[in-house]
CSV table of C-alpha atoms in Angstrom, one decimal:
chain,number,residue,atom,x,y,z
A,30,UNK,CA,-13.5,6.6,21.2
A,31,UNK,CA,-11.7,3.6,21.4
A,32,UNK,CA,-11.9,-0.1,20.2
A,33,UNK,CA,-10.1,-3.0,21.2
A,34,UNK,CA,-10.8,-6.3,19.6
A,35,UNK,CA,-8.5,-9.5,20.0
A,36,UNK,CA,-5.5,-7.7,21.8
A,37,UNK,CA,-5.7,-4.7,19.4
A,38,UNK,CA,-6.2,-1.3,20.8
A,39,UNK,CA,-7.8,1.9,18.6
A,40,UNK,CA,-8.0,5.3,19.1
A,41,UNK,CA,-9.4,8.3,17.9
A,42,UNK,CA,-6.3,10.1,18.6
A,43,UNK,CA,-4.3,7.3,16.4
A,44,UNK,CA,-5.3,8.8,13.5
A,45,UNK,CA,-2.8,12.0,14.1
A,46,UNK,CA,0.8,11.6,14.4
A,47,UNK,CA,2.2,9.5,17.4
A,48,UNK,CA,5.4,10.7,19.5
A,49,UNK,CA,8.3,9.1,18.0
A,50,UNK,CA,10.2,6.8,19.8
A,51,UNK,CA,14.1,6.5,19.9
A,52,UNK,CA,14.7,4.0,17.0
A,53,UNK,CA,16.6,5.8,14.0
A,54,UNK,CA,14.3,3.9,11.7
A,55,UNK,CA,10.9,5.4,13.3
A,56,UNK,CA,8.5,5.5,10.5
A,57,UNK,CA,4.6,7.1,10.7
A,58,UNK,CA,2.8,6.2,7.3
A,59,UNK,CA,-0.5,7.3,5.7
A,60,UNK,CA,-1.2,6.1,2.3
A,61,UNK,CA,-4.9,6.4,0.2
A,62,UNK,CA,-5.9,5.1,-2.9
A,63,UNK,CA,-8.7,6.1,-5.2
A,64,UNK,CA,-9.7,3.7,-8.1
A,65,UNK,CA,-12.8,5.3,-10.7
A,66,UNK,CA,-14.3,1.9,-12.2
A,67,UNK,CA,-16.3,4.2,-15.0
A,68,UNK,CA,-13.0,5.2,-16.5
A,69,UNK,CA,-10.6,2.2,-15.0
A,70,UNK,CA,-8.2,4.0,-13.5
A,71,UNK,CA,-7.1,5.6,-10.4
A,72,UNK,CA,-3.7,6.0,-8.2
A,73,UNK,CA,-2.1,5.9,-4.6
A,74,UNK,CA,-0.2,8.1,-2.5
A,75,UNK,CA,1.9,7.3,0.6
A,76,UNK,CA,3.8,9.8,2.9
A,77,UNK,CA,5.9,8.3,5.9
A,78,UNK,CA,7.7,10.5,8.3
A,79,UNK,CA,11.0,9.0,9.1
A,80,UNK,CA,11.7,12.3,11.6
A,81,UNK,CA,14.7,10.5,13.4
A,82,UNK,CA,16.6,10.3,10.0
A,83,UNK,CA,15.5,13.9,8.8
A,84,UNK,CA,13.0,13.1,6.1
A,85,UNK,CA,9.8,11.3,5.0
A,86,UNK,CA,9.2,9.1,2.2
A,87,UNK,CA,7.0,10.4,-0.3
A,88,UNK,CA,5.3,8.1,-3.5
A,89,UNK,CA,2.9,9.5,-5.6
A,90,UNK,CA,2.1,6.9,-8.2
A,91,UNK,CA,-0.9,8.1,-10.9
A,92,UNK,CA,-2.7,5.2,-13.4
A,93,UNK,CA,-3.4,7.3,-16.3
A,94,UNK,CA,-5.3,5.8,-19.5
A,95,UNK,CA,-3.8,4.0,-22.2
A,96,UNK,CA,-1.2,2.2,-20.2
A,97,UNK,CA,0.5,5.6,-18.8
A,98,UNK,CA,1.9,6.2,-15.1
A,99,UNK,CA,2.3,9.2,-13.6
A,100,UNK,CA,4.6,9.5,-10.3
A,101,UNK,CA,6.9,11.1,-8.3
A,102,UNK,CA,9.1,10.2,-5.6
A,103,UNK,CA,11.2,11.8,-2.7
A,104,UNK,CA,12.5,12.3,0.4
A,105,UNK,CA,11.8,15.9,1.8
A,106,UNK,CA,13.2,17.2,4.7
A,107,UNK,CA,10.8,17.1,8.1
A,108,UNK,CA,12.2,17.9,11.8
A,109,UNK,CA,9.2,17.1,13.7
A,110,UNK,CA,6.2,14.4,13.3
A,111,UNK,CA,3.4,16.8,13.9
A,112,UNK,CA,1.7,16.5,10.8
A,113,UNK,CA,1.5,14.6,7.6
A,114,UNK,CA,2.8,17.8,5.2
A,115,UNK,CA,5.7,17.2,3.2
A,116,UNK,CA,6.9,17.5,-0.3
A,117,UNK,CA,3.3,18.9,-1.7
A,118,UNK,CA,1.5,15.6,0.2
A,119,UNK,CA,-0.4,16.2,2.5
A,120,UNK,CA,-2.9,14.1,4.9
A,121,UNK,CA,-5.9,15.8,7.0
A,122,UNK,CA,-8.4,13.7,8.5
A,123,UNK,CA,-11.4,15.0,8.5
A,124,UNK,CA,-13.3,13.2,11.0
A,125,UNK,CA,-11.6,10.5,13.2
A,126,UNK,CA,-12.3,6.7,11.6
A,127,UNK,CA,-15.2,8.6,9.1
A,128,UNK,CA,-13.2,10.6,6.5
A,129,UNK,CA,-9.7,11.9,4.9
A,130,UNK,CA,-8.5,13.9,2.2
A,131,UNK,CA,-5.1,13.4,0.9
A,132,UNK,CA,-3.6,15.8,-1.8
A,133,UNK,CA,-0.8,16.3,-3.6
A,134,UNK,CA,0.5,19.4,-5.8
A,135,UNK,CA,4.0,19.4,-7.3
A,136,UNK,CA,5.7,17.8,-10.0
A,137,UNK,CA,5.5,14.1,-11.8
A,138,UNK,CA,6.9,11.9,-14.7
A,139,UNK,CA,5.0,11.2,-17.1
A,140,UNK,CA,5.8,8.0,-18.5
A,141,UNK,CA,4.7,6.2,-21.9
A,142,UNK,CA,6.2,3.6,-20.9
A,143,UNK,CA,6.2,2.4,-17.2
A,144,UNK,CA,8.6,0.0,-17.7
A,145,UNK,CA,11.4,2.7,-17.6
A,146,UNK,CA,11.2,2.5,-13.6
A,147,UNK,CA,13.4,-0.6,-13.6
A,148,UNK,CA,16.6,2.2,-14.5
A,149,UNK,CA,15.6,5.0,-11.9
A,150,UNK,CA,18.7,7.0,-13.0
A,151,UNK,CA,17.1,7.4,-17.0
A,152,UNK,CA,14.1,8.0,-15.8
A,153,UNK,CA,14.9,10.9,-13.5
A,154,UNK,CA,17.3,12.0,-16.5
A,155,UNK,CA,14.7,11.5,-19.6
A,156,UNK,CA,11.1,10.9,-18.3
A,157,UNK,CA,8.9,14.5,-19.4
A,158,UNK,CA,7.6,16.4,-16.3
A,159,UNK,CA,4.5,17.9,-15.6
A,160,UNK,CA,2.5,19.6,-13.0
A,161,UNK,CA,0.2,17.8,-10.8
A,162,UNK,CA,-2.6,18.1,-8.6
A,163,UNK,CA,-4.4,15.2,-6.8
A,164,UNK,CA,-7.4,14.9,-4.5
A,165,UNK,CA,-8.8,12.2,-3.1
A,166,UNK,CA,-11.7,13.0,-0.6
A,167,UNK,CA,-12.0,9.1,1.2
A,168,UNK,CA,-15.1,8.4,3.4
A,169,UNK,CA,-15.1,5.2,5.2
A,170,UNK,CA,-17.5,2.8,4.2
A,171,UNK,CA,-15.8,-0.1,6.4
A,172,UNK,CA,-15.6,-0.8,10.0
A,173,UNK,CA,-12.0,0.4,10.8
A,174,UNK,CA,-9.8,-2.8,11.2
A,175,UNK,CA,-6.7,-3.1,12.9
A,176,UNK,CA,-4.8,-1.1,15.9
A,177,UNK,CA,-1.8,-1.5,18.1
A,178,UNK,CA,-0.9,-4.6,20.6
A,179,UNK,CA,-1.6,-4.3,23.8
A,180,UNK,CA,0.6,-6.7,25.4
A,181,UNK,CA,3.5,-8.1,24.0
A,182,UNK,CA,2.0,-11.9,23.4
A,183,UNK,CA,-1.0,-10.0,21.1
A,184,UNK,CA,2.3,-8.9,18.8
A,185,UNK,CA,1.6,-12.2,16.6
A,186,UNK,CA,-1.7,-10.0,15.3
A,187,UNK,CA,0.5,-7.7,13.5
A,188,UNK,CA,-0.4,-7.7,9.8
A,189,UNK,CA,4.0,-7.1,8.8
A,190,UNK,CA,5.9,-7.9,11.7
A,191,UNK,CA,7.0,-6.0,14.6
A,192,UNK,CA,10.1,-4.8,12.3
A,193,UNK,CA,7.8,-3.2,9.6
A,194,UNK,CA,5.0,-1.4,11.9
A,195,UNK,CA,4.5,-1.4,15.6
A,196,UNK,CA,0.6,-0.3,15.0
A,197,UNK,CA,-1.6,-0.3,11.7
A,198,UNK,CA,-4.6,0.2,10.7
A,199,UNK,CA,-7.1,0.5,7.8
A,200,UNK,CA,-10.1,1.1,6.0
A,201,UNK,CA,-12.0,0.5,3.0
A,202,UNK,CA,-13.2,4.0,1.6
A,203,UNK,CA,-15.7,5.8,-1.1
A,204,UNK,CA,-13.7,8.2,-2.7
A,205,UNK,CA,-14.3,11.6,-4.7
A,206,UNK,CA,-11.9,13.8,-6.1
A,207,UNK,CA,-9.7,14.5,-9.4
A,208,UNK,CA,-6.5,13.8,-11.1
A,209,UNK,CA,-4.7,16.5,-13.0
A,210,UNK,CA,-1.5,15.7,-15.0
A,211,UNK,CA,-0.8,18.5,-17.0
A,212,UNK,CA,-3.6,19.9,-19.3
A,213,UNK,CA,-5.2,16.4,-18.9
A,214,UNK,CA,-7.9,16.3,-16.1
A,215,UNK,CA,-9.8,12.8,-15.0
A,216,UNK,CA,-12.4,13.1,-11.5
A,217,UNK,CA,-12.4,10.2,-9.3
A,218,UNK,CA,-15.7,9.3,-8.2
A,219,UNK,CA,-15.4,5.6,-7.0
A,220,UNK,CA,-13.8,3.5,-4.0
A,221,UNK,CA,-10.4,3.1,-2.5
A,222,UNK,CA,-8.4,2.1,0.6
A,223,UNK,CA,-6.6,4.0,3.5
A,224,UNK,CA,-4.6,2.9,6.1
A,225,UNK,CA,-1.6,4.1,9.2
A,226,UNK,CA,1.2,2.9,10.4
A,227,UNK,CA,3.6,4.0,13.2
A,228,UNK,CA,7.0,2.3,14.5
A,229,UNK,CA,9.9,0.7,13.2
A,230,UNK,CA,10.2,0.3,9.1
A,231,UNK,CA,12.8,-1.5,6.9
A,232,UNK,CA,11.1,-2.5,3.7
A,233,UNK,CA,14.0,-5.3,3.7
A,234,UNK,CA,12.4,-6.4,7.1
A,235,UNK,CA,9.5,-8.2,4.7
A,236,UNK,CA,11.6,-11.3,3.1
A,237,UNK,CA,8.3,-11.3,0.4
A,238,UNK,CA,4.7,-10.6,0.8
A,239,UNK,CA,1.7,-10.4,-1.7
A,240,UNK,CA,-0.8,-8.1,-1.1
A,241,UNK,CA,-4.4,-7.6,-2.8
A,242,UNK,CA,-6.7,-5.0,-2.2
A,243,UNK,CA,-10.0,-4.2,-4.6
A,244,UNK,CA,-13.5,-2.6,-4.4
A,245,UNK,CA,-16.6,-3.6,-5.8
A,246,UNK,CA,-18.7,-0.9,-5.0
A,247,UNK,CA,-19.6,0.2,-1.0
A,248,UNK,CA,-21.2,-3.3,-0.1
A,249,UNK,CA,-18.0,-5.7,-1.6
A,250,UNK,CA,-14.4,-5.4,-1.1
A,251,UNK,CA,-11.4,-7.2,0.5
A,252,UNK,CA,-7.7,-6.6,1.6
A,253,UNK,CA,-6.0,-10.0,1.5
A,254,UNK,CA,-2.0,-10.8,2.2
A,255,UNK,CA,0.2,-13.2,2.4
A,256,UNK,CA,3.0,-12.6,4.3
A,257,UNK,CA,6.4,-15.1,3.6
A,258,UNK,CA,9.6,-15.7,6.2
A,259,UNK,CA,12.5,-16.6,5.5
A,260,UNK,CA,12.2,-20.3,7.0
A,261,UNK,CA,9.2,-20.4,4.3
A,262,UNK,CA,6.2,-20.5,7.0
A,263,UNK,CA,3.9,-17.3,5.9
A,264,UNK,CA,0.9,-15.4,7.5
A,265,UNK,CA,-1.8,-15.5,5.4
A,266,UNK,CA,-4.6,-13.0,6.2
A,267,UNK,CA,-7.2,-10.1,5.7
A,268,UNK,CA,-10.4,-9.3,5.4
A,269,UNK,CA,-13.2,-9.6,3.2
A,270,UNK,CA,-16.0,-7.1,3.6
A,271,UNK,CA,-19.4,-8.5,2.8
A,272,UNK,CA,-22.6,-6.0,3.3
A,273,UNK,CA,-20.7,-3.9,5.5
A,274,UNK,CA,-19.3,-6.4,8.0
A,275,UNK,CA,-15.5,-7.6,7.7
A,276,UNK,CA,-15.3,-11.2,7.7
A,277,UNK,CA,-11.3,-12.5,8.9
A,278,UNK,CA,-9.5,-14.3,6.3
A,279,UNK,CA,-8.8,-17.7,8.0
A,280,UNK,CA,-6.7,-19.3,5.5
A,281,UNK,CA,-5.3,-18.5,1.8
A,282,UNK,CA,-3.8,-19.5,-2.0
A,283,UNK,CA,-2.2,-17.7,-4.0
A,284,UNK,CA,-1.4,-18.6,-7.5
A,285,UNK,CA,0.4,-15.9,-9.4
A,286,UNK,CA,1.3,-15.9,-13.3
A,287,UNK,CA,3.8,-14.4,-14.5
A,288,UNK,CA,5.0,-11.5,-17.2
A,289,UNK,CA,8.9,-12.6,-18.7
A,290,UNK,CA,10.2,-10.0,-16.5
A,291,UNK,CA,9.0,-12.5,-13.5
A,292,UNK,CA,6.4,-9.7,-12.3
A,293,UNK,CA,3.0,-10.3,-11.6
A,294,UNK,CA,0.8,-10.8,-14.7
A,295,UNK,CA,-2.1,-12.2,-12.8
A,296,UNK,CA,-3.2,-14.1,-10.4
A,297,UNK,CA,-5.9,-16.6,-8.4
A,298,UNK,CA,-6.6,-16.4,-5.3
A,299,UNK,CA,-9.0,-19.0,-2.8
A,300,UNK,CA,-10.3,-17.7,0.3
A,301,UNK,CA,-11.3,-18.9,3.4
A,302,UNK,CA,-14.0,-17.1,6.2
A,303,UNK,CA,-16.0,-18.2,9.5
A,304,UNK,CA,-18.7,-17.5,7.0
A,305,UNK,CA,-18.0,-19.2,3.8
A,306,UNK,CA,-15.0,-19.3,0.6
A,307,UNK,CA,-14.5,-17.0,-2.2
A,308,UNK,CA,-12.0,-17.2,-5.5
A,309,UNK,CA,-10.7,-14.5,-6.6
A,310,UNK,CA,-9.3,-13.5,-10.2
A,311,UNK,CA,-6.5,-10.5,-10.5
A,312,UNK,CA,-5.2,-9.4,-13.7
A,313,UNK,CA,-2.7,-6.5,-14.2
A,314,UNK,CA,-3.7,-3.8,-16.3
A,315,UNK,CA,-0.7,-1.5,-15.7
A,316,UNK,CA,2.4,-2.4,-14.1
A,317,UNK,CA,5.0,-0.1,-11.9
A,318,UNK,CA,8.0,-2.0,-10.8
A,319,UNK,CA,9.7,0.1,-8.3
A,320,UNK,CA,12.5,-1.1,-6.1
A,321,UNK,CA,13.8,-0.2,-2.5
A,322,UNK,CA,17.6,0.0,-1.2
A,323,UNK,CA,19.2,0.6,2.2
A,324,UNK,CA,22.5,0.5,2.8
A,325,UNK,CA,23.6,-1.3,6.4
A,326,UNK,CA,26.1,-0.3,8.8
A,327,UNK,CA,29.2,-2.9,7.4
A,328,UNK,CA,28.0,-1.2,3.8
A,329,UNK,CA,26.2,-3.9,2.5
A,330,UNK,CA,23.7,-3.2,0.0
A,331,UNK,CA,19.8,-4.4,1.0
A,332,UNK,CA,17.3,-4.1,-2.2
A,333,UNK,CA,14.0,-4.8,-2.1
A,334,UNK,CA,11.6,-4.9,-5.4
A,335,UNK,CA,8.2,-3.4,-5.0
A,336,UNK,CA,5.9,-4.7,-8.3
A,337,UNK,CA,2.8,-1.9,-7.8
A,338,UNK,CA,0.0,-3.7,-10.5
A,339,UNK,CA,-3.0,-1.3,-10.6
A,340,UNK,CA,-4.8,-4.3,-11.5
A,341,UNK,CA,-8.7,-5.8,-12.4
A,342,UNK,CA,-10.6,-8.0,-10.0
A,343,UNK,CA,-13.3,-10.5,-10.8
A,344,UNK,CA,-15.3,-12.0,-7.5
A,345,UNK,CA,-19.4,-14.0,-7.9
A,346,UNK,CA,-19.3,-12.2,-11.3
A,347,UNK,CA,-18.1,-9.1,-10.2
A,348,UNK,CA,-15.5,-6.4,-11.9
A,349,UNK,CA,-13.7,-4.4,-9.4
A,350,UNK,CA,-10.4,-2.6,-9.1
A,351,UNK,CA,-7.2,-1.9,-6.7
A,352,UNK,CA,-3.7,-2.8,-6.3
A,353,UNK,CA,-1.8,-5.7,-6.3
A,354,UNK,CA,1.3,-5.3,-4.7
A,355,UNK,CA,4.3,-8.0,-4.6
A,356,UNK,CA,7.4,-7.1,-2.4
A,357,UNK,CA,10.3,-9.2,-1.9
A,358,UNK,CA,14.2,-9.0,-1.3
A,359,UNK,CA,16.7,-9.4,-4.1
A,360,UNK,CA,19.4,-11.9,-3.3
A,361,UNK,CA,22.0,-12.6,-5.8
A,362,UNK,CA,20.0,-10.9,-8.4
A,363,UNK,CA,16.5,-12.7,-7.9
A,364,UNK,CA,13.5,-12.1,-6.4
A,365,UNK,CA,13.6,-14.5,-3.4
A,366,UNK,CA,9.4,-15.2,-3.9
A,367,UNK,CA,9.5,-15.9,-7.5
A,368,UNK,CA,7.7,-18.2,-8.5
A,369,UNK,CA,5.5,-18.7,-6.0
């Protein structure tokens, strides 16, 4: 099967690993989320297969109750980019654009306090460990939105720049599974996202960028970002699904309030369709701030910080969950978004 809408191409057969091209910073991502609104929590996991540099990227970031996080993070080895199996992650799709299960089995910190991620070096040396096992079952209940240019003038339709993904795409999903940290055990049965990437990835290629993504049940949901350069011009788009149809985000504000360690406390945003407005209300409920480094060829240092909010959403009188994610480059110290 395959779809092509607005100079983006889909596939069937881009749901499994793509050949890698020569670029040392070739990157093929999968990443699902699962959020249960009964018990208001959930969690995300990401693998990305970075084959031409020997290893993929693994994130395993759990929202337990009572403010808790459970994660891990790594980079285990991989020669080839066959298959999304790495580290105890693992990615299978079960039917092309229909269904996934993403699992993961291996070890995690357990941390009281999340804020501990800001010094990654006492966390690895004090955070308590504890086994894991995650499963999140995802069954579309989207159209399947996105794809891969098919000439270079369609390249403006990329969601991140041609820099941080060549081809993407994504799905809003009904998800089923559990969450086991430990002797604890919480089942997911509730909603989520998915979505794959494939081609060149910096994370220090997005100057800043704030992304929100929530379900409301299978009829209600959105995926809305707003993507900043470094001249200040910005991207703003998404989707909002409505009754099973994806409507296009055609413009977008963003006001964001903020905790005193300048990370996203909550935030407003207005919406703009073909078919009508919407304002949205975020509010963190538990925040991981995670950062990202890379080191160029003259040495220089590149860091990037990555504020994960699993977060509460409020839309026509609404409660929902999902993720509100805030990356941006750290220049002289300071987040180069803040405060906007």
């Amino acid at each position: 099967m395959t779809t092509t809408a607005g100079g983006l191409r889909l596939e069937h057969r881009d749901e499994y690993p793509h050949p890698p091209d020569d670029l040392v910073n070739f990157n093929e991502s999968v990443y699902a989320s699962g959020w249960d609104a009964r018990s208001a929590m959930g969690g995300w996991m990401r693998l990305g297969n970075r084959v031409n540099e020997g290893y993929a990227e693994l994130s395993v970031c759990l929202y337990l109750p009572g403010g808790r996080v459970a994660c891990a993070f790594g980079k285990p080895s991989i020669s080839r980019n066959d298959a999304f199996d790495a580290g105890g992650l693992r990615y299978e799709v079960g039917e092309p654009f229909a269904g996934v299960t993403m699992t993961y089995d291996g070890e995690v910190f357990v941390l009281d306090d999340p804020s501990i991620l800001r010094d990654p070096r006492r966390m690895f040396a004090q955070a308590p460990r504890a086994q894991a096992s995650v499963r999140f079952d995802a069954r579309g209940v989207s159209p399947m939105h996105g794809g891969e240019p098919t000439a270079p003038e369609h390249e403006t339709l990329m969601y991140y720049g041609d820099q941080f993904s060549r081809g993407h795409f994504n799905q809003h999903t009904a998800v089923t599974g559990h969450i086991t940290v430990g002797d604890e055990d919480f089942p997911i049965d509730g909603h989520g996202w998915r979505d794959h990437s494939w081609g060149p990835r910096y994370w220090q290629a997005i100057w800043a960028y704030r992304l929100f993504i929530a379900n409301f049940g299978e009829d209600r949901a959105f995926m809305i970002l707003k993507n900043i350069r470094a001249d200040g011009t910005s991207r703003r788009r998404g989707v909002l699904l409505v009754d099973g149809e994806y409507h296009e985000v055609t413009d977008l504000d963003v006001w964001t309030e903020w905790s005193d360690e300048r990370e996203p406390a909550a935030a407003r945003l207005g919406v703009r369709t073909a078919q009508g407005t919407a304002v949205i209300e975020a509010r963190t409920l538990t925040l991981a701030p995670l950062r990202n480094r890379r080191r160029t060829e003259d040495g220089t240092e590149l860091r990037s910080r990555v504020a994960e909010a699993f977060s509460e959403y409020t839309w026509d009188g609404r409660t929902g969950y999902g993720i509100m994610e805030y990356i941006e480059r750290v220049e002289d110290g300071a987040a180069v978004g803040y405060p906007l």
